[in-house]
């Protein structure tokens, strides 16, 4: 088959991103305009501000992605865009922009599910990785354990019943005074501490997760114990979260006789979680995969990779494509 170039647009939260990817595996460009500095002031993402920022930079970022890839719009085979899940106003900027671009260039439009995009981030880092596999997606908005049966067939095995892991990291960081975005800050401070504080662990009979209990426990402890060692608290929080993640991954690997575990999403940048899953993989004699750090957090290269597999599967979006803020994986 001829080589396929996908131009992707991502604007589901606070990153405006565009990328060009060849054959779903080779990143030619991956441009990201992060709004972190703007939202930092408010301690979290302000949806209306996010939408406005996307509008201001999306055209520049798209052009930059073509220039960096050394291609022009004519060379592109299809335009992929994140349809959901995410913030509706933010998603609409990318969806409207991609529809306009598709209309003007007469290039096919392909809709992409953001969570499936996170999974596909691994295809860019690991050229040999092919489904089937079990994937743990841990991001700011989602915590899912998914059976990736093929490039286009996903079965949810378990998911969080309340907070996403990244959400819990961000909340813990905020209450201990580390600021936004919290994940990387908790990760760094935890390196100076010991996991010596007992925190609640939640287990279910199935493969679901829950992180609201541990989040509340950390908030209460921090509130009631003014001199608590914050580094120890962060280290203990990370250990408890990892224990819950690992427990379900072990169950899923056993149940599905899998020889690999694939981790995806912003929280998969966490150094303690990576080390723990490396150890788990050794223990179970399986292989563990993570995207390279820049492909863990939101980016458009992962959307292009996922879009490529939708595109060669014959999936096309029409010009009445709408953003779906609560889009489910596999839909
Ligand atoms: O995947 P992502 O960019 O956005 C969503 O789709 O939600 O994930 C962002 C999340 C944030 O909650 C951020 O705090 C977390 O990923 N994160 C981390 C680390 N780096 C980013 N969490 C823990 N440790 C990190 N090093
Ligand atoms: Zn994401």
Coordinates of C-alpha atoms and ligand atoms in Angstrom, one line a residue:
X1 CA 0.0 0.0 0.0
X2 CA 1.1 3.6 -0.7
X3 CA 2.4 5.5 2.2
X4 CA -0.3 7.4 4.1
X5 CA 0.2 10.8 5.7
X6 CA -2.3 11.8 8.4
X7 CA -2.5 15.4 9.6
X8 CA -4.2 15.4 13.1
X9 CA -5.7 18.1 15.2
X10 CA -6.2 17.7 19.0
X11 CA -7.9 20.3 21.3
X12 CA -9.8 18.2 23.9
X13 CA -8.5 20.0 27.0
X14 CA -5.7 22.6 27.5
X15 CA -3.3 21.6 24.7
X16 CA -3.7 22.8 21.1
X17 CA -1.9 20.3 19.0
X18 CA -1.3 19.3 15.4
X19 CA 0.9 16.6 14.0
X20 CA 1.8 14.7 10.8
X21 CA 2.4 11.0 11.1
X22 CA 3.4 8.5 8.3
X23 CA 1.6 5.1 8.2
X24 CA 0.4 5.4 11.8
X25 CA 3.9 4.8 13.1
X26 CA 6.4 7.5 12.2
X27 CA 6.1 11.0 13.7
X28 CA 7.1 13.7 11.1
X29 CA 6.0 16.5 13.4
X30 CA 4.3 16.8 16.8
X31 CA 3.5 20.5 17.6
X32 CA 1.9 21.3 21.0
X33 CA 0.9 24.7 22.4
X34 CA 0.3 24.1 26.1
X35 CA -1.9 26.5 28.0
X36 CA -0.6 25.4 31.4
X37 CA 0.9 28.8 32.3
X38 CA -2.5 30.4 31.7
X39 CA -4.5 27.9 33.8
X40 CA -1.9 27.7 36.5
X41 CA -3.2 31.0 37.9
X42 CA -6.6 29.4 38.5
X43 CA -5.4 26.1 39.9
X44 CA -7.0 24.1 37.1
X45 CA -8.3 24.3 33.5
X46 CA -10.9 27.0 32.9
X47 CA -13.0 25.6 30.0
X48 CA -14.0 29.0 28.4
X49 CA -10.4 30.2 28.5
X50 CA -9.2 26.9 27.0
X51 CA -11.6 27.3 24.1
X52 CA -10.6 30.9 23.4
X53 CA -6.9 30.0 23.5
X54 CA -7.4 27.1 21.1
X55 CA -9.1 29.5 18.6
X56 CA -6.2 31.9 18.8
X57 CA -3.4 29.4 18.0
X58 CA -4.9 26.5 16.1
X59 CA -4.1 27.8 12.6
X60 CA -0.5 28.6 13.5
X61 CA 0.0 25.2 15.1
X62 CA -1.4 23.4 12.1
X63 CA 0.9 25.4 9.7
X64 CA 3.8 24.7 12.0
X65 CA 3.1 20.9 11.9
X66 CA 3.2 20.9 8.1
X67 CA 6.4 23.0 8.0
X68 CA 8.2 20.8 10.6
X69 CA 7.2 17.7 8.7
X70 CA 8.4 19.3 5.5
X71 CA 5.1 18.6 3.7
X72 CA 2.2 20.7 2.3
X73 CA -1.5 20.2 2.6
X74 CA -1.6 18.6 -0.8
X75 CA 0.7 15.8 0.4
X76 CA -1.8 14.9 3.2
X77 CA -4.0 11.8 2.7
X78 CA -6.5 12.4 5.5
X79 CA -7.3 14.8 8.3
X80 CA -7.9 13.3 11.8
X81 CA -9.5 15.1 14.7
X82 CA -10.3 14.4 18.3
X83 CA -14.1 14.1 18.5
X84 CA -14.3 13.4 22.3
X85 CA -14.2 12.8 25.2
X86 CA -13.1 16.2 26.5
X87 CA -14.4 19.8 27.2
X88 CA -17.2 20.5 24.7
X89 CA -16.1 24.1 23.8
X90 CA -12.4 23.0 23.5
X91 CA -13.3 20.0 21.3
X92 CA -15.6 22.2 19.1
X93 CA -12.6 24.4 18.1
X94 CA -10.6 21.4 16.7
X95 CA -13.7 19.7 15.2
X96 CA -14.8 22.9 13.4
X97 CA -11.3 23.7 12.2
X98 CA -10.7 20.2 10.9
X99 CA -14.1 20.2 9.1
X100 CA -13.2 23.5 7.4
X101 CA -9.8 22.2 6.4
X102 CA -11.4 19.0 5.0
X103 CA -14.0 21.0 3.0
X104 CA -11.4 23.3 1.5
X105 CA -8.8 20.7 0.7
X106 CA -11.3 17.9 -0.2
X107 CA -9.3 15.5 2.0
X108 CA -11.2 12.8 3.9
X109 CA -12.0 13.6 7.5
X110 CA -11.6 10.9 10.2
X111 CA -12.9 11.2 13.8
X112 CA -10.8 9.9 16.6
X113 CA -11.6 9.0 20.2
X114 CA -9.1 10.7 22.5
X115 CA -8.7 7.6 24.8
X116 CA -8.1 5.4 21.7
X117 CA -5.5 8.0 20.8
X118 CA -3.7 7.6 24.1
X119 CA -3.5 3.8 23.4
X120 CA -2.1 4.5 19.9
X121 CA 0.6 6.7 21.4
X122 CA 2.4 3.4 22.1
X123 CA 2.4 2.5 18.4
X124 CA 4.7 5.5 17.7
X125 CA 7.2 4.5 20.4
X126 CA 7.1 0.7 19.8
X127 CA 7.1 -0.1 16.1
X128 CA 6.7 -3.8 16.9
X129 CA 3.7 -3.5 19.1
X130 CA 0.5 -5.0 17.7
X131 CA -2.9 -5.9 19.2
X132 CA -4.1 -7.9 21.0
X133 CA -3.0 -6.6 24.3
X134 CA -4.3 -5.3 27.7
X135 CA -3.9 -1.5 28.1
X136 CA -4.1 0.5 31.3
X137 CA -5.0 4.1 30.4
X138 CA -4.3 6.5 33.3
X139 CA -4.8 10.2 32.4
X140 CA -6.3 13.4 33.9
X141 CA -9.8 12.5 32.8
X142 CA -9.8 8.7 32.5
X143 CA -8.7 5.5 34.2
X144 CA -9.6 2.4 32.1
X145 CA -8.4 -1.1 31.7
X146 CA -9.0 -2.1 28.1
X147 CA -8.7 -5.3 26.1
X148 CA -7.4 -4.0 22.8
X149 CA -8.5 -6.9 20.5
X150 CA -7.4 -5.2 17.3
X151 CA -6.5 -1.7 16.1
X152 CA -10.3 -0.9 16.0
X153 CA -11.9 -3.2 18.5
X154 CA -11.9 -2.3 22.2
X155 CA -13.5 -4.0 25.2
X156 CA -13.6 -2.1 28.5
X157 CA -12.6 -4.5 31.3
X158 CA -12.8 -2.0 34.1
X159 CA -12.8 1.7 34.8
X160 CA -12.9 4.2 37.6
X161 CA -16.2 4.6 39.4
X162 CA -15.4 8.1 40.5
X163 CA -12.1 10.1 40.1
X164 CA -9.5 9.5 37.4
X165 CA -6.0 8.8 38.7
X166 CA -4.6 12.1 37.2
X167 CA -7.5 14.0 38.8
X168 CA -6.5 12.6 42.2
X169 CA -2.9 13.5 41.6
X170 CA -3.9 17.1 40.7
X171 CA -6.2 17.4 43.8
X172 CA -3.6 16.0 46.2
X173 CA -1.0 18.4 44.7
X174 CA -3.3 21.3 45.2
X175 CA -4.2 20.6 48.8
X176 CA -0.5 20.0 49.8
X177 CA 0.3 23.4 48.1
X178 CA 2.2 22.2 45.1
X179 CA 0.0 23.9 42.4
X180 CA -1.2 22.9 39.0
X181 CA -0.6 20.6 37.1
X182 CA 0.0 18.4 40.1
X183 CA 1.1 15.0 38.7
X184 CA 4.7 15.9 37.9
X185 CA 5.1 17.9 41.2
X186 CA 3.8 15.0 43.4
X187 CA 6.2 12.7 41.4
X188 CA 9.2 14.9 42.2
X189 CA 8.4 15.6 45.8
X190 CA 7.7 11.9 46.5
X191 CA 11.3 11.1 45.6
X192 CA 12.4 12.9 48.8
X193 CA 9.9 11.0 51.0
X194 CA 9.2 7.5 52.4
X195 CA 5.8 5.7 51.8
X196 CA 5.3 5.3 55.6
X197 CA 1.7 6.7 55.9
X198 CA -1.1 4.2 55.8
X199 CA -3.8 5.2 53.3
X200 CA -7.1 3.3 52.3
X201 CA -6.9 0.9 49.4
X202 CA -10.2 0.2 47.4
X203 CA -10.8 -3.1 45.7
X204 CA -13.8 -4.5 43.8
X205 CA -14.7 -8.0 42.7
X206 CA -14.5 -6.8 39.1
X207 CA -11.7 -4.8 37.4
X208 CA -13.1 -1.3 38.4
X209 CA -11.2 1.3 40.3
X210 CA -11.9 4.0 42.8
X211 CA -9.7 6.9 43.8
X212 CA -12.0 9.2 45.7
X213 CA -11.4 7.5 49.0
X214 CA -7.7 7.9 48.9
X215 CA -8.0 11.4 47.7
X216 CA -10.3 12.4 50.6
X217 CA -8.0 10.6 53.1
X218 CA -5.0 12.6 51.9
X219 CA -7.0 15.8 52.1
X220 CA -8.2 15.0 55.6
X221 CA -4.8 14.0 56.9
X222 CA -3.1 17.1 55.4
X223 CA -5.8 19.2 57.1
X224 CA -5.7 17.5 60.5
X225 CA -1.9 17.2 60.7
X226 CA -0.3 20.6 60.1
X227 CA 3.3 19.3 60.5
X228 CA 2.8 16.3 58.2
X229 CA 5.8 15.5 56.1
X230 CA 4.5 16.3 52.6
X231 CA 7.1 14.3 50.8
X232 CA 6.1 11.2 52.8
X233 CA 2.5 11.9 52.1
X234 CA 3.1 12.1 48.3
X235 CA 5.2 8.9 48.4
X236 CA 2.5 7.1 50.4
X237 CA -0.2 8.4 48.0
X238 CA 1.8 7.1 45.0
X239 CA 2.3 3.8 46.6
X240 CA -1.4 3.3 47.4
X241 CA -2.5 4.4 43.9
X242 CA 0.1 2.0 42.3
X243 CA -1.0 -0.9 44.5
X244 CA -4.6 -0.4 43.3
X245 CA -3.6 -0.2 39.6
X246 CA -1.2 -3.2 39.9
X247 CA -3.8 -5.4 41.6
X248 CA -6.3 -5.0 38.7
X249 CA -3.5 -5.4 36.1
X250 CA -2.4 -8.6 37.6
X251 CA -6.0 -9.9 37.6
X252 CA -6.5 -8.9 33.9
X253 CA -3.2 -10.4 32.8
X254 CA -4.0 -13.7 34.4
X255 CA -7.6 -13.8 33.2
X256 CA -6.7 -13.0 29.6
X257 CA -3.4 -15.0 29.5
X258 CA -1.7 -11.9 28.2
X259 CA 2.1 -11.7 27.7
X260 CA 2.2 -7.9 27.8
X261 CA 0.8 -4.8 29.5
X262 CA 0.6 -1.5 27.7
X263 CA 0.4 1.7 29.8
X264 CA -0.9 5.0 28.4
X265 CA -2.0 8.5 29.4
X266 CA -0.5 11.5 31.2
X267 CA 0.0 9.6 34.5
X268 CA 2.1 7.0 32.7
X269 CA 4.9 9.6 32.9
X270 CA 5.1 9.0 36.6
X271 CA 8.5 7.6 37.6
X272 CA 7.3 5.5 40.6
X273 CA 4.5 4.0 38.5
X274 CA 7.0 3.1 35.7
X275 CA 9.4 1.5 38.1
X276 CA 6.6 -0.5 39.8
X277 CA 5.3 -1.8 36.5
X278 CA 8.8 -2.7 35.4
X279 CA 9.1 -4.8 38.5
X280 CA 5.6 -6.3 38.0
X281 CA 6.5 -7.2 34.4
X282 CA 9.7 -9.0 35.6
X283 CA 7.7 -10.8 38.3
X284 CA 5.0 -12.0 35.8
X285 CA 7.5 -12.6 33.1
X286 CA 5.7 -10.3 30.7
X287 CA 6.7 -7.2 28.6
X288 CA 5.7 -3.7 29.6
X289 CA 5.3 -0.8 27.2
X290 CA 5.0 3.0 27.8
X291 CA 5.0 5.8 25.2
X292 CA 7.9 8.1 25.4
X293 CA 7.1 11.0 27.8
X294 CA 6.0 13.6 25.2
X295 CA 3.6 11.0 23.8
X296 CA 2.0 10.2 27.2
X297 CA 0.4 13.6 27.8
X298 CA -2.0 15.1 25.3
X299 CA -0.6 15.5 21.7
X300 CA -1.8 15.2 18.2
X301 CA 0.7 12.5 17.0
X302 CA -1.2 9.9 19.0
X303 CA -4.5 11.2 17.4
X304 CA -2.8 10.8 13.9
X305 CA -1.7 7.2 14.8
X306 CA -5.2 6.2 15.9
X307 CA -6.8 8.1 13.0
X308 CA -4.6 6.2 10.6
X309 CA -6.0 2.8 11.8
X310 CA -9.5 4.2 11.5
X311 CA -8.7 5.6 8.0
X312 CA -7.4 2.3 6.6
X313 CA -10.4 0.6 8.2
X314 CA -12.6 2.7 5.9
X315 CA -13.9 5.0 8.6
X316 CA -14.9 8.5 7.3
X317 CA -16.6 11.4 9.1
X318 CA -19.0 13.7 7.4
X319 CA -19.1 17.5 7.6
X320 CA -21.9 17.3 10.2
X321 CA -19.4 15.7 12.6
X322 CA -20.1 17.0 16.1
X323 CA -17.9 17.0 19.3
X324 CA -19.1 14.4 21.9
X325 CA -17.8 15.4 25.4
X326 CA -18.6 12.0 26.9
X327 CA -17.7 9.8 23.9
X328 CA -17.0 6.2 25.1
X329 CA -14.1 4.1 23.9
X330 CA -15.1 1.7 21.1
X331 CA -18.0 4.0 19.9
Ligands
LIG1 O1 -3.4 12.4 29.3 P1 -3.4 13.8 29.8 O2 -2.4 14.8 29.2 O3 -4.8 14.4 29.7 C1 -6.0 13.8 29.8 O4 -6.4 13.2 28.7 O5 -6.6 13.8 30.8 O6 -3.1 13.6 31.3 C2 -2.9 14.7 32.2 C3 -2.7 14.2 33.6 C4 -2.7 15.3 34.6 O7 -3.6 14.9 35.7 C5 -1.3 15.4 35.1 O8 -1.2 15.8 36.5 C6 -0.9 13.9 34.9 O9 -1.4 13.5 33.7 N1 0.6 13.7 34.9 C7 1.3 13.0 35.9 C8 2.6 13.1 35.6 N2 2.8 13.9 34.4 C9 1.5 14.2 34.1 N3 0.8 12.3 37.0 C10 1.7 11.7 37.7 N4 3.0 11.8 37.5 C11 3.5 12.5 36.5 N5 4.9 12.6 36.3
LIG2 ZN1 -5.5 12.9 27.3

